[in-house]
Each structure stands twice: as C-alpha cells, then as structure tokens.
C-alpha cells in the first residue's frame, strides 16, 4: 500500500502551488481520472486540505463506489423496520414503544497492523453508531477470521485482537455476548475483525443525522483530536502489501473509559429537547460527520477548524479534518440549548465546543484562524462521488453434485478429530476474556447450561429478550459466492429460531478482496444476490451494514466472507431455548432435511480427508422457513427441552456440542448423562453423520410422539436418533463424570474424554 503523504514541507508546497503527482494522489486514495473529475467539479485546482477531503469521502470505505449498485437490490423494509440503511444503524420496532438498534462494521486492516488498538477501536466505533441513534448499548458480538494456525503471525494476531475486544468492551461496561472464530490460510495476510453492537431505544425518540436550521450551532463533543487515524478511510480502501507497517500511524487509539463518559453524556442530553442532528465521527472523522449531516439536510456547514479541541498543537487543517481520533461526536443543537449541552458534557469531563454553524449555501466551508482553508460544494463530495459499474467476470457454474465417499468411515475417531480442529474446537479461551454478564441481562452463556445458538439478552423492565448471532461460512462462499451469501442468512435465521426467537432483521458485513479484479466483483455480485434472495424469502430485511473491500495482500484476496448479524425477538424470555442436554429421558430428533449426506466444502472433508472440494450444500429457502416455523411452534407449545441447528460439522458434531454444553448431567438428580444412539442408524456413513445439509435442527424432547406427529402434519422430515439416560458414577472417583456417548456401532466415549479433546486445542495453541 502506498504511504500517506507525510511531511509538512510537502503539504505547504502543494498549498502554494496546487499541482499533485500521481504518487501524492495515490497517498490520498485518488486516481488520476478521479482528480480530473475534481478539477471539473470545482473549476479549479483544490488546495491540499480540499484534496484530502475529497480523498476521504471518495474512498471505497466512505462512498461504497464499487458495491452501491448491488447493495441497492437488497430488501430493506418491513412493517417493523423503523430505519433501514442510510443512518448510523438500523432500527426495528420490538413493541411496547421500544426499538432495537444495531449494526455490524469491520476493522480489518487496522487490526492486522495493530491488533489490540485495531480491534478495540472497532468496538468503540460500533458502539457510537448505536448510541448516536439514541439507544443504550446492551450487547456486543464479533466475527473473527485468522490465518492458518501455523503461519508466523496468526498466534500474535489472535492474542492481540481478543485482548483488544475484551479490553475495550469490558471497560466500557457493555457485555460481549456472542461471536464466531475461524482459521484458514486465505486470511494469513488479512485477518477479519467484524464488530456488532445492539442497543435499546424509545421508538419515538430515535435521533438522526439530518442537519436543519440555518445558523444553528455545530458542536464538537467528546475527546480531543490527535493524529491517530489520519488517512484511516484511505487505508481501509486499499490492498495491503508487505510494507503495511508503514500504515501504523493510521490506526486509532481508543479510550474505553472516555467512551463510557461519552455514552452517558449523550444519552443525558438526548433526554433534553436540544439535539437537531447527531453523527458519530467515524471513518474520515470530522469530514464525514459534517458532510453527511449537511448532505442529508440539503444545506451547508461552516467549520472553524481552529476551534477544534486538539491533543497536539501543531495539527494542520487537513489532519484535523481527517483525524479518526476516537470517542468524538458532532451535533447540531438548538441555539438556546448550547449552554445546557456544554454544562452536561463538562459534568462528564468532556469537551463540548461550538466549532461551526449551518449555512444556506450547500458547501463545506473550512476556516483556519480567520482565513479560508477551503470551500467545496457538498454535492461534489457526496452526490458526485464516483459510482463504478466495474467489470464482472463470468463465474464458473458450480457443480451441484455432492461429494460421495464409498469407503466405510470410523465415526468416533472422525468426531474426535473434528472437535479438536481449529474451526470446531471450543473457543472458551476467547470468550472467557470477555465480560459477558455486565448489566446482568445476559441470559445465555457460552459453554454453560444456558448456552444457546444465539446470545439472548433481556430487555430491562419487560419480559422481552433479544436474540442475536453472527454467521458466515467462507468455505461455501469460496466455491459458490451465491450459496455463501444465502447460507449465511439462513444459518443466522436458524440460530435465532433455535434460541426460541422470531427473526426480525439483519445487518451485514461484506468482506471481499480487491474489487478492481473482475473475478472479485463477480463474487460480490453473487453474494449480495444470495443475501437478497434469502432475506426476501424469509421476511428478514437488511437494515444496516458495512462493506470491507481490498482485503487483499500482495495480490491474494481472502475468501468471500459475507458475515450476517441477525436479531430476533422473544416476547417472553421464559421461552428461551438452550442447546444443553441437562435431563434424562429426552428423545433426540432431527427435524428438517432428509439428509443427502452433503460433504462438499464440509468441515469433515477439510479436516479428516484434507480436501476443499465439491459444491457446498444447496439452500432451500422454502424448506428453511417451513422447518423454522415448526420449531417455533413446538417451542410455543412447550414441546422442546433443547435445540441446536445442524451446521458446521454436521449431525454428530451438533449432538456432541449439545452433550458437552453445560454440566453434562441430569440436572434434577445430579447424575452423569448418557447419550445412546439408536442401533439401526448407519454405523459408518460419513455423509449421514458429518454432512452439512441445510434446513436442519437437532431437538431434544420429552414428547417425541407429539413432535413427530407435528412434523408429519407440517410435511417436515423427522428422524428419531436416540435418547438421554442418567447413570450412577460407578467405576470412577467421587464426582467424576462417566456419562458416555454410545454410537450405533457400539463404540463409546466418556463425556470427560470428549470434553478434553474439545477444550484443549486453542489454549495449547496460544501457549505455543
């Protein structure tokens, strides 16, 4: 990646004689033809500050210039959607005058350059997107992808990223309740760190970024401005090279304690009749927040950059405009409320400074110690930002044939190998570093008897709860980007359903390689089409999101990784479903697909057979909806004791995860819990046990006859697999868990042995 323009001497020279070399333009993220368009729009050469502002707002990260064409095709509305894409976060109605506010965003490049601060500031940024809308954040989630565990950087990246997420989230007082983590060599040079936040607001008190009222004051609030993050949006819109260390100055530095003060100050001011518009200073900092508010209001904005609170006295105008220093917001206030706002922020030990005003002429006017630092039409920055219809290569038609294995498979050794693999091994080492219970509303806990497929968080003062999850299978997307996008949506849907929640809406984080390559644009187009088709079929609209492109290092891109963050509603949190088996006498039933044994792109094929081959499993939207609605109905009828969707690793991995979750004992009698599978099931069929056919759930029930009858009536395939039994702890030391999983071929393994296999890989890896 090109280094940003660095020396003050060069800046002064270009201000005096505004001619720019291609190298300078590249440093600002601009191409020569884009600069020529700027000359046409302005009718003159811009000064350096103006040019830097164009570079930031015309970057891929801010303008979505490669992806907007396809993003416009996504379904974004429903009767319960209050605000779809276009604001800081999406907003949905959850009844009784309340709204859920949520969004997911990436901090990929910064987290590769500086893992701790990159991931920490990703958490801080997504929190601001949510409370900017007037919501109190109640939960954080993440979606992490790292390179091959044997790669030299992977271990340090995992350590730094996890520490950064925990360090920021734990200190700011918002629980980190869910997420996912995968490893693959395609992420060796470009790990992915996607952060999601969810908040609760009054449905009639949502705050927006539309500026209004000529003459109204523009107020800067929060922390002071420094050099951290200058050119951050540009850096996030370029491919990496081996010299990425040169970009360290563009990584922001976060202060979670300052963020906590900012949350409380903003929410306190929001209870007053003071705010007309509010915007987080995220990517491109003051530049984007000022121009977005002015653009939405159809007016102009005048900024006095010499009034901006600074950490470093020698900052230049372009640095002030582009700085992505954290914990800052921009507001348009009612004039009579300015003093009140300043008093509130002073109480919380934060700056609140009038740095400008709204003007009638629709321009960005920048002043610096009484002199002009630049004037740019708002439309030139926002409406005229390039929108590319980039070349799209023809994708090869993916095979629809499943991978078939003819030789018998030893099922128990395969299960052990899968549960010890990087992608399916327990991630306890990660989530134990997060405060999952601050706020005392988290109802699910990974690895405990309360664990569910989605995190579940109670809505204070009500019986309601929100379920939330992040999902993506990049192995599917690598083979068929359409399936990759569609499957991420339906798996998100299943995780919410399996937790007892009605899915309401989703947010997406589209992580792809270099869009200037036609084959990457083909992936983007196909994946977005898949997301849209699945979302429409399930009435599961897209209300917010983020696009992270140029995840490409030395010409090698990542797998298509369209992460979906889903949110669903439980009208009464007593209806929450856990995945844990904690009771004897339960019948285990597979609901859904008749199971074709689809092994293409499966974790079994990757881990046990050492292949990435075949087509991913097909996705049937009608079947997904049909079986999901059956599960929700059975839960309403109190027919289910536990539920888990069947996804990565297939049926036997899902069963093992249910058995290993929680105490692994009969909760009523404190006795070890056995799982006995029906002897007439296939004993050595890898496809049956490890195939990743979609639209399936594994449920545990005390009412198998009613469940099977309901499935038959709904036309949903169902298969009785076995049952749980409790046995005394004979043959071991007092308190030793000797419950066993017994397979159809008679082989068995104790829960303690399987737990050790499942839990050991990640701690051992992180210890080196």
XYZ file of C-alpha atoms in Angstrom:
768
model
C 0.000 0.000 0.000
C 1.278 3.497 -0.761
C 2.363 5.541 2.213
C 0.145 8.536 3.070
C 1.581 11.945 2.280
C 3.731 12.597 5.318
C 5.862 15.731 5.538
C 4.567 19.170 6.406
C 7.028 20.699 3.956
C 5.380 18.842 1.087
C 1.961 19.973 2.263
C 2.931 23.642 2.415
C 4.463 23.424 -1.038
C 1.352 21.897 -2.543
C -0.859 24.515 -0.891
C 1.205 27.258 -2.511
C 1.274 25.586 -5.930
C -1.549 23.036 -6.123
C -0.190 20.515 -8.562
C -0.099 16.891 -7.472
C 1.880 13.926 -8.657
C 0.233 10.527 -9.138
C 2.112 9.415 -6.011
C 0.519 12.158 -3.911
C -2.900 11.287 -5.319
C -2.372 7.612 -4.512
C -1.420 8.567 -0.969
C -4.839 10.178 -0.639
C -6.628 7.245 -2.265
C -7.374 9.058 -5.527
C -6.752 8.014 -9.113
C -5.684 10.415 -11.835
C -9.064 10.309 -13.571
C -10.807 10.985 -10.259
C -8.599 14.018 -9.750
C -9.544 15.244 -13.214
C -13.192 14.929 -12.214
C -12.480 17.011 -9.099
C -10.991 19.738 -11.322
C -14.204 19.739 -13.374
C -16.449 19.930 -10.311
C -14.509 22.765 -8.683
C -13.493 24.604 -11.846
C -10.061 25.000 -10.285
C -7.284 23.071 -8.594
C -8.055 22.204 -4.958
C -5.691 23.087 -2.156
C -4.242 20.199 -0.206
C -6.883 20.246 2.525
C -9.667 20.183 -0.052
C -7.963 17.372 -1.923
C -7.580 15.341 1.270
C -11.291 15.784 1.995
C -12.148 14.501 -1.479
C -9.809 11.550 -0.993
C -11.526 10.541 2.235
C -15.134 10.893 1.111
C -14.480 9.362 -2.296
C -12.754 6.356 -0.746
C -14.313 2.933 -1.062
C -14.823 2.860 2.687
C -16.978 6.006 2.691
C -18.624 6.070 -0.745
C -19.216 2.350 -1.473
C -18.298 3.233 -5.021
C -17.840 -0.375 -6.148
C -20.688 -2.004 -4.244
C -23.542 0.511 -4.089
C -25.036 -0.727 -7.343
C -25.623 -4.151 -5.803
C -26.460 -3.019 -2.279
C -29.465 -1.148 -3.697
C -31.014 -4.503 -4.637
C -31.282 -5.731 -1.033
C -34.681 -5.864 0.724
C -34.670 -3.215 3.454
C -38.273 -2.683 4.526
C -40.905 -4.435 6.607
C -43.740 -3.217 8.854
C -41.408 -3.470 11.861
C -38.499 -1.577 10.267
C -38.243 1.994 11.567
C -34.932 2.850 9.872
C -33.129 0.900 7.202
C -29.685 1.503 5.675
C -28.508 5.091 5.367
C -28.168 6.100 9.006
C -25.622 5.204 11.654
C -27.507 1.987 12.474
C -30.696 0.137 11.616
C -33.771 0.383 13.839
C -36.627 -2.107 14.280
C -39.814 -1.920 16.336
C -39.983 -4.559 19.102
C -43.318 -3.435 20.541
C -44.475 -1.541 23.624
C -42.856 1.657 22.404
C -39.353 0.146 22.226
C -36.901 -0.272 19.368
C -33.785 -2.350 18.795
C -30.883 -0.510 17.158
C -27.999 -2.471 15.665
C -25.199 -2.615 13.130
C -22.026 -4.527 12.285
C -18.810 -2.969 10.968
C -15.301 -4.065 10.093
C -11.925 -3.011 11.441
C -9.889 -5.431 9.373
C -6.860 -3.527 8.133
C -6.227 -1.688 11.430
C -6.463 -4.969 13.347
C -3.804 -6.553 11.165
C -1.449 -3.608 11.549
C -2.012 -3.101 15.286
C -4.205 -5.940 16.623
C -5.007 -4.564 20.069
C -5.897 -0.994 19.116
C -7.421 -2.022 15.796
C -9.926 -4.373 17.403
C -10.516 -2.141 20.434
C -11.397 0.886 18.329
C -13.610 -1.301 16.170
C -15.647 -1.976 19.296
C -15.698 1.708 20.206
C -16.795 2.751 16.734
C -19.702 0.333 16.517
C -20.912 1.374 19.969
C -21.023 5.000 18.817
C -23.041 4.033 15.754
C -25.685 2.624 18.090
C -25.899 5.243 20.827
C -25.786 8.030 18.225
C -29.304 6.877 17.344
C -30.472 7.384 20.934
C -30.060 3.770 22.069
C -28.342 2.459 25.158
C -25.997 -0.337 24.006
C -26.851 -3.663 25.649
C -24.655 -6.159 23.799
C -21.575 -6.641 21.640
C -20.745 -9.507 19.286
C -17.906 -10.194 16.902
C -16.923 -12.312 13.913
C -13.219 -13.138 13.658
C -11.167 -14.809 10.926
C -7.479 -15.582 11.244
C -4.874 -17.250 9.060
C -3.529 -20.768 9.202
C -2.521 -21.561 12.794
C 0.946 -22.492 11.528
C 1.501 -19.043 9.999
C 4.062 -16.919 11.808
C 1.687 -14.030 12.606
C -1.504 -15.895 13.472
C -0.917 -16.522 17.172
C 0.054 -12.916 17.909
C -2.897 -11.622 15.897
C -5.334 -13.809 17.838
C -3.840 -12.695 21.148
C -3.909 -9.003 20.253
C -7.372 -8.945 18.711
C -9.028 -10.857 21.543
C -7.290 -8.690 24.144
C -8.399 -5.530 22.332
C -12.032 -6.603 22.121
C -12.055 -7.617 25.776
C -10.082 -4.610 26.929
C -12.479 -2.116 25.351
C -15.799 -3.905 25.832
C -15.106 -4.924 29.416
C -14.098 -1.397 30.434
C -16.966 0.393 28.699
C -19.489 -1.771 30.521
C -21.271 -3.443 27.600
C -21.278 -7.259 27.622
C -19.700 -9.180 24.753
C -22.233 -11.978 24.416
C -21.528 -13.824 21.180
C -19.464 -14.302 18.089
C -17.556 -16.752 15.940
C -13.943 -17.526 15.075
C -12.447 -19.440 12.148
C -8.982 -20.124 10.750
C -7.817 -20.524 7.157
C -4.712 -19.722 5.138
C -6.625 -17.238 2.952
C -6.567 -14.854 5.956
C -2.801 -15.143 6.523
C -2.166 -11.602 5.336
C -5.534 -10.086 6.128
C -7.403 -11.140 9.243
C -11.029 -10.072 9.622
C -12.391 -8.330 12.705
C -16.103 -7.534 12.438
C -17.818 -5.974 15.464
C -21.570 -5.783 16.081
C -23.483 -3.763 18.670
C -27.121 -3.868 19.724
C -28.979 -1.249 21.739
C -32.452 -0.385 23.017
C -34.200 2.958 22.433
C -37.605 4.520 22.750
C -39.218 4.055 19.352
C -40.406 7.675 19.291
C -37.016 9.079 20.306
C -34.699 7.978 17.527
C -32.019 10.521 16.602
C -30.899 11.080 13.027
C -28.082 12.826 11.173
C -30.165 15.289 9.115
C -28.978 18.825 9.792
C -31.580 21.586 9.814
C -31.899 25.250 10.748
C -29.711 27.901 9.117
C -27.496 29.458 11.756
C -27.833 26.620 14.232
C -24.600 25.817 16.069
C -22.469 22.824 15.169
C -20.977 21.400 18.348
C -17.997 19.074 18.696
C -18.270 16.813 21.754
C -16.081 14.159 23.356
C -12.336 13.611 23.328
C -9.701 15.846 21.796
C -8.367 15.402 18.257
C -4.957 13.914 17.556
C -3.098 12.484 14.590
C -4.260 8.909 15.150
C -6.415 7.667 12.323
C -5.415 10.288 9.738
C -5.948 8.620 6.347
C -7.762 5.733 8.060
C -10.565 5.605 5.482
C -7.994 5.674 2.704
C -6.003 2.875 4.306
C -9.179 0.785 4.651
C -9.804 1.248 0.921
C -6.530 -0.142 -0.373
C -4.929 -3.547 -0.652
C -2.096 -4.497 1.661
C 1.490 -5.131 0.708
C 4.454 -6.432 2.629
C 5.141 -2.845 3.764
C 1.911 -2.496 5.756
C 3.911 -1.481 8.846
C 4.180 1.984 7.295
C 0.481 2.407 7.976
C 0.739 2.168 11.762
C 0.082 5.914 12.237
C -3.353 5.452 10.627
C -4.559 3.132 13.422
C -6.641 4.909 16.044
C -6.061 4.682 19.779
C -9.121 4.064 21.929
C -10.053 5.022 25.488
C -13.000 2.927 26.712
C -13.397 4.950 29.893
C -13.793 8.097 27.800
C -16.330 6.238 25.650
C -18.364 5.346 28.732
C -18.482 9.019 29.697
C -19.489 9.919 26.147
C -22.333 7.379 26.177
C -23.740 8.734 29.423
C -23.349 12.385 28.402
C -25.023 11.858 25.025
C -27.904 9.858 26.467
C -28.428 12.502 29.161
C -28.525 15.274 26.554
C -30.913 13.202 24.449
C -33.430 13.424 27.271
C -33.456 17.191 26.762
C -35.109 18.972 23.848
C -31.751 20.022 22.459
C -30.461 17.913 19.559
C -31.459 18.517 15.945
C -28.920 16.132 14.376
C -26.106 13.963 15.610
C -23.380 11.971 13.880
C -20.503 9.803 15.067
C -17.051 10.859 13.909
C -16.123 7.505 12.403
C -14.310 6.879 9.134
C -12.869 10.175 7.824
C -13.677 11.802 11.167
C -14.905 15.404 11.102
C -15.052 15.326 7.306
C -17.646 12.585 7.026
C -19.742 13.637 10.022
C -20.029 17.246 8.848
C -20.689 16.472 5.197
C -23.175 13.660 5.859
C -25.281 15.838 8.143
C -25.227 18.727 5.699
C -25.997 16.496 2.719
C -28.995 14.884 4.396
C -30.316 18.312 5.305
C -29.706 19.853 1.884
C -27.781 22.743 3.407
C -24.185 23.828 4.032
C -21.863 23.814 7.000
C -19.150 26.216 8.123
C -16.375 24.827 10.332
C -13.798 26.815 12.277
C -11.004 24.270 12.492
C -9.016 26.474 14.875
C -11.792 25.914 17.454
C -11.475 22.114 17.429
C -10.015 20.792 20.717
C -6.571 19.344 19.956
C -4.216 16.937 21.687
C -1.308 18.221 19.577
C -0.968 21.940 18.927
C 0.741 21.664 15.529
C -2.030 19.781 13.695
C -2.711 21.105 10.210
C -6.214 21.675 8.789
C -6.176 18.532 6.668
C -5.157 16.461 9.697
C -7.980 17.913 11.784
C -10.478 17.142 9.040
C -9.264 13.565 8.508
C -8.294 12.509 12.017
C -10.162 9.442 13.248
C -9.382 10.005 16.900
C -11.899 8.072 18.945
C -14.731 8.980 21.299
C -15.927 12.054 19.354
C -19.328 13.149 18.023
C -20.697 16.083 16.050
C -24.073 17.622 16.858
C -26.379 20.303 15.546
C -28.107 21.858 18.542
C -30.912 24.292 19.107
C -29.170 27.611 19.881
C -30.857 28.002 23.238
C -29.659 24.523 24.288
C -25.945 25.085 23.703
C -25.158 26.176 27.240
C -27.129 23.263 28.681
C -25.212 20.822 26.457
C -21.883 22.295 27.485
C -22.819 22.000 31.156
C -23.785 18.333 30.739
C -20.570 17.471 28.936
C -18.476 19.432 31.426
C -20.055 17.341 34.204
C -18.830 14.227 32.400
C -15.375 15.814 31.899
C -15.734 16.015 28.107
C -15.258 18.835 25.619
C -18.337 20.442 24.084
C -17.241 23.245 21.769
C -19.081 25.207 19.101
C -16.944 24.655 16.003
C -19.266 25.988 13.327
C -22.770 26.675 12.111
C -25.196 25.707 9.398
C -25.310 27.938 6.334
C -27.727 28.305 3.449
C -25.229 27.753 0.662
C -24.750 23.973 0.303
C -20.987 23.959 0.726
C -18.399 22.754 3.201
C -16.623 25.911 4.282
C -13.439 25.415 6.319
C -11.789 28.252 8.198
C -8.415 28.308 9.928
C -7.544 31.182 12.285
C -9.775 33.603 10.434
C -8.694 32.592 6.933
C -10.259 30.225 4.433
C -8.892 26.677 4.443
C -11.170 25.577 1.629
C -14.690 25.657 0.195
C -16.237 22.625 -1.514
C -19.800 22.045 -2.705
C -21.396 19.321 -0.555
C -22.864 17.713 -3.655
C -19.382 17.349 -5.163
C -18.261 15.411 -2.103
C -21.330 13.244 -1.631
C -23.597 13.069 -4.664
C -20.772 13.224 -7.195
C -18.610 10.607 -5.501
C -17.667 8.022 -8.138
C -20.027 5.101 -8.579
C -18.389 2.367 -10.583
C -20.011 -0.342 -12.637
C -16.877 -2.427 -12.503
C -16.272 -5.330 -14.900
C -17.708 -8.596 -13.622
C -16.140 -11.864 -14.689
C -18.277 -14.853 -15.519
C -18.243 -17.238 -12.583
C -17.821 -20.879 -13.416
C -21.064 -22.766 -12.929
C -20.602 -24.610 -9.649
C -21.198 -28.335 -9.567
C -24.445 -29.381 -7.919
C -23.227 -32.896 -7.245
C -22.437 -33.905 -3.662
C -19.114 -35.411 -2.717
C -19.575 -39.114 -2.066
C -17.252 -41.363 -0.087
C -17.627 -45.057 -0.763
C -15.337 -46.457 1.906
C -16.648 -47.058 5.442
C -15.595 -44.419 7.970
C -14.659 -44.890 11.620
C -17.157 -42.424 13.068
C -15.751 -41.965 16.581
C -12.163 -41.127 15.544
C -13.560 -38.712 12.952
C -15.673 -36.980 15.610
C -12.658 -36.655 17.873
C -10.564 -35.215 15.052
C -13.252 -32.690 14.170
C -13.797 -31.494 17.727
C -10.032 -30.955 18.086
C -9.728 -28.993 14.809
C -9.141 -25.211 14.832
C -12.552 -24.358 13.394
C -14.657 -26.642 15.597
C -12.606 -26.729 18.804
C -14.030 -24.889 21.792
C -13.397 -21.145 21.772
C -13.654 -20.932 25.572
C -10.174 -19.349 25.695
C -11.598 -16.412 23.732
C -14.946 -15.791 25.388
C -13.633 -16.195 28.916
C -11.677 -12.985 28.308
C -14.899 -11.077 27.691
C -17.217 -9.751 30.383
C -20.417 -11.466 29.303
C -22.584 -10.541 32.273
C -22.095 -6.843 32.961
C -25.556 -5.273 33.055
C -26.998 -8.554 34.432
C -29.301 -9.025 31.424
C -27.375 -11.739 29.553
C -29.470 -14.907 29.640
C -27.149 -17.185 27.651
C -23.563 -18.086 28.418
C -21.302 -19.951 26.016
C -20.328 -23.346 27.339
C -22.853 -23.308 30.194
C -26.232 -24.965 30.540
C -27.751 -21.639 29.470
C -25.883 -21.635 26.140
C -27.960 -21.257 23.011
C -27.261 -20.902 19.309
C -27.794 -17.153 19.609
C -26.947 -14.905 22.524
C -30.074 -13.828 24.399
C -30.239 -10.543 26.307
C -33.189 -9.414 28.394
C -34.796 -6.015 27.711
C -34.799 -4.203 31.046
C -38.201 -3.624 32.601
C -40.024 -6.061 30.315
C -40.465 -9.783 29.724
C -38.902 -9.352 26.284
C -35.483 -10.500 25.184
C -33.427 -10.044 22.034
C -31.578 -12.929 20.406
C -28.537 -12.107 18.301
C -25.879 -14.008 16.378
C -23.159 -13.597 13.736
C -22.729 -16.172 10.971
C -20.795 -16.925 7.805
C -19.256 -19.968 6.137
C -16.455 -18.709 3.854
C -15.693 -22.275 2.704
C -19.053 -22.293 0.939
C -18.504 -18.811 -0.480
C -15.137 -19.784 -1.939
C -16.828 -22.447 -4.060
C -20.088 -20.627 -4.796
C -20.434 -16.994 -3.664
C -24.206 -17.045 -4.165
C -24.576 -20.005 -1.801
C -22.106 -18.345 0.563
C -24.303 -15.255 0.852
C -27.602 -17.104 1.010
C -26.373 -19.700 3.516
C -25.059 -17.036 5.889
C -28.561 -15.574 6.018
C -30.351 -18.876 6.590
C -27.863 -20.007 9.237
C -28.384 -16.723 11.033
C -32.137 -17.338 10.805
C -31.704 -20.857 12.223
C -29.578 -19.700 15.144
C -32.252 -17.229 16.206
C -35.022 -19.797 15.785
C -33.030 -22.432 17.706
C -32.885 -19.975 20.607
C -36.647 -19.522 20.614
C -36.715 -16.127 18.892
C -38.658 -14.857 15.904
C -36.062 -13.482 13.433
C -36.766 -9.839 12.592
C -33.889 -8.253 10.670
C -30.226 -8.481 9.818
C -27.118 -6.396 9.358
C -24.310 -7.466 7.048
C -20.555 -7.044 6.793
C -19.363 -7.855 3.282
C -15.668 -8.764 3.403
C -14.086 -9.286 -0.029
C -10.851 -8.818 -1.928
C -9.887 -6.188 -4.498
C -12.999 -5.025 -6.413
C -10.881 -3.842 -9.314
C -10.452 -7.502 -10.227
C -13.443 -8.723 -12.275
C -13.448 -12.087 -10.516
C -13.834 -10.342 -7.124
C -16.679 -8.175 -8.418
C -18.328 -11.378 -9.600
C -18.086 -12.727 -6.054
C -19.573 -9.541 -4.606
C -22.458 -9.515 -7.077
C -23.282 -13.178 -6.499
C -23.038 -12.997 -2.709
C -25.236 -9.892 -2.462
C -27.773 -11.560 -4.755
C -27.783 -14.604 -2.473
C -28.259 -12.451 0.616
C -31.117 -10.586 -1.013
C -32.912 -13.716 -2.214
C -32.663 -15.360 1.207
C -33.718 -12.234 3.091
C -36.765 -11.747 0.868
C -37.817 -15.382 1.180
C -37.631 -15.264 4.978
C -39.078 -11.736 5.504
C -35.776 -10.936 7.163
C -34.800 -7.466 5.865
C -31.360 -5.860 5.797
C -31.442 -2.715 7.939
C -27.769 -1.761 8.153
C -24.332 -2.940 7.173
C -20.796 -2.324 6.073
C -18.635 -3.208 3.087
C -14.967 -4.030 3.582
C -13.166 -4.445 0.282
C -9.497 -4.614 -0.694
C -8.883 -7.441 1.767
C -6.044 -8.425 -0.494
C -2.366 -8.841 0.353
C 0.327 -8.932 -2.305
C -2.346 -9.706 -4.885
C -4.004 -12.559 -2.967
C -7.556 -11.989 -1.770
C -9.476 -13.575 1.091
C -12.356 -15.975 0.568
C -15.698 -14.200 0.112
C -16.833 -13.652 3.700
C -20.292 -12.029 3.866
C -20.930 -12.008 7.615
C -24.557 -11.752 8.734
C -25.578 -10.361 12.121
C -29.137 -11.353 12.935
C -31.551 -10.049 15.583
C -34.737 -11.733 16.739
C -37.323 -11.215 19.459
C -38.633 -13.358 22.285
C -41.895 -11.886 23.551
C -41.220 -13.649 26.870
C -37.697 -14.675 27.817
C -39.048 -17.740 29.653
C -39.498 -19.221 26.148
C -35.744 -19.140 25.512
C -34.292 -22.413 24.217
C -30.894 -23.725 25.298
C -28.796 -26.214 23.358
C -27.683 -28.049 26.509
C -28.771 -31.592 27.307
C -29.425 -31.470 31.048
C -32.138 -34.061 31.560
C -32.511 -37.809 31.279
C -35.363 -39.356 29.332
C -35.048 -36.940 26.401
C -35.603 -38.179 22.876
C -33.281 -36.741 20.230
C -34.989 -35.889 16.946
C -33.584 -34.437 13.736
C -36.058 -32.042 12.128
C -35.581 -30.956 8.550
C -33.785 -32.272 5.507
C -33.965 -35.972 4.756
C -30.147 -35.680 4.713
C -28.441 -36.350 1.402
C -25.123 -36.600 3.220
C -23.712 -33.440 1.608
C -19.978 -33.379 2.281
C -18.875 -30.812 -0.313
C -16.903 -27.986 1.359
C -17.666 -29.526 4.758
C -15.501 -29.405 7.841
C -15.293 -33.202 7.641
C -13.847 -33.101 4.147
C -11.429 -30.311 5.113
C -10.275 -31.796 8.416
C -10.466 -35.577 8.045
C -9.937 -36.003 4.302
C -7.729 -32.940 3.807
C -9.760 -31.666 0.844
C -11.519 -28.456 -0.116
C -13.599 -29.963 -2.865
C -17.065 -30.273 -4.301
C -20.041 -27.974 -4.202
C -21.424 -26.507 -0.971
C -24.829 -27.802 0.156
C -27.773 -26.250 -1.690
C -30.048 -23.834 0.162
C -33.825 -24.275 0.004
C -35.496 -21.102 1.291
C -38.968 -22.666 1.486
C -37.633 -25.606 3.486
C -35.767 -23.273 5.829
C -38.911 -21.320 6.531
C -41.051 -24.418 6.898
C -38.852 -26.175 9.433
C -38.028 -22.950 11.288
C -41.702 -22.151 11.783
C -42.263 -25.718 13.035
C -39.520 -25.319 15.641
C -41.001 -22.022 16.823
C -44.477 -23.572 17.062
C -43.200 -26.587 19.016
C -41.393 -24.265 21.400
C -44.559 -22.208 21.927
C -46.324 -25.468 22.789
C -43.544 -26.280 25.311
C -42.632 -29.462 23.479
C -38.869 -28.810 23.297
C -36.265 -29.137 26.046
C -33.243 -28.184 23.909
C -32.472 -27.197 20.316
C -29.381 -26.739 18.161
C -29.113 -26.029 14.461
C -27.097 -28.528 12.426
C -24.381 -26.721 10.505
C -20.554 -26.909 10.549
C -19.516 -30.498 11.160
C -22.956 -31.971 10.639
C -25.247 -34.041 12.831
C -22.803 -35.789 15.147
C -20.854 -32.611 15.890
C -24.149 -30.871 16.738
C -25.074 -33.711 19.084
C -21.660 -33.640 20.752
C -21.909 -29.882 21.271
C -25.302 -30.290 22.948
C -23.957 -33.023 25.242
C -20.769 -31.135 26.114
C -22.593 -27.879 26.824
C -23.291 -27.187 30.464
C -22.930 -29.663 33.280
C -23.438 -32.762 31.173
C -25.543 -34.232 33.952
C -29.177 -34.843 34.755
C -29.836 -31.522 36.473
C -32.635 -32.916 38.644
C -30.601 -35.817 40.028
C -27.006 -34.566 39.590
C -26.130 -37.806 37.817
C -23.920 -38.235 34.756
C -25.827 -38.096 31.496
C -25.512 -40.753 28.812
C -26.456 -40.344 25.161
C -27.496 -43.597 23.491
C -27.988 -43.521 19.726
C -30.385 -45.906 18.014
C -28.536 -49.053 16.843
C -30.261 -49.160 13.451
C -28.729 -45.852 12.315
C -25.904 -46.024 9.719
C -22.765 -47.050 11.573
C -20.053 -45.856 9.190
C -21.654 -43.374 6.784
C -19.654 -40.120 6.880
C -22.301 -38.274 4.903
C -25.042 -39.164 7.396
C -23.073 -38.136 10.463
C -20.970 -35.258 9.140
C -22.789 -33.979 6.041
C -23.766 -30.318 6.205
C -27.194 -30.470 4.552
C -29.090 -27.292 5.377
C -32.514 -26.610 6.950
C -31.972 -28.978 9.891
C -32.296 -28.782 13.666
C -31.498 -31.299 16.374
C -34.096 -31.102 19.148
C -34.420 -32.847 22.498
C -37.922 -33.534 23.777
C -39.901 -35.339 26.448
C -42.753 -35.534 23.937
C -41.377 -37.413 20.914
C -44.768 -38.643 19.697
C -46.173 -35.108 19.574
C -43.045 -33.752 17.896
C -43.027 -36.463 15.240
C -46.752 -36.014 14.622
C -46.386 -32.237 14.281
C -43.530 -32.710 11.833
C -45.583 -35.141 9.748
C -48.520 -32.726 9.686
C -46.225 -29.869 8.599
C -44.590 -32.018 5.924
C -41.182 -31.749 7.616
C -38.897 -34.816 7.588
C -38.138 -36.073 11.108
C -35.876 -38.832 12.379
C -35.655 -40.279 15.893
C -31.954 -40.644 16.746
C -31.699 -41.783 20.358
C -32.184 -40.667 23.927
C -30.508 -39.476 27.100
C -30.252 -41.572 30.234
C -28.778 -40.883 33.663
C -26.466 -43.381 35.357
C -24.651 -43.523 38.651
C -20.985 -42.562 38.640
C -19.733 -46.121 39.045
C -16.175 -47.130 38.461
C -14.680 -43.701 38.999
C -13.651 -41.344 41.751
C -16.341 -39.427 43.571
C -17.905 -36.789 41.351
C -16.159 -37.972 38.181
C -18.317 -37.642 35.097
C -18.582 -41.053 33.462
C -21.528 -40.401 31.226
C -20.983 -41.915 27.808
C -21.921 -41.258 24.208
C -22.647 -44.620 22.605
C -22.693 -44.831 18.812
C -24.700 -47.303 16.694
C -21.613 -49.458 16.144
C -21.247 -49.904 19.895
C -18.220 -47.633 20.276
C -18.454 -45.131 23.111
C -16.548 -42.272 24.706
C -16.947 -40.590 28.059
C -18.021 -37.002 28.250
C -14.854 -36.130 30.190
C -12.650 -37.552 27.433
C -14.548 -35.763 24.667
C -14.571 -32.539 26.668
C -10.796 -32.664 26.998
C -10.423 -33.176 23.259
C -12.774 -30.284 22.511
C -11.291 -27.835 25.012
C -7.569 -28.465 24.553
C -6.598 -27.189 21.128
C -6.922 -23.411 21.481
C -5.303 -22.997 24.934
C -2.428 -25.249 23.870
C -2.014 -23.298 20.636
C -2.000 -19.931 22.409
C 0.599 -21.202 24.875
C 2.835 -22.041 21.928
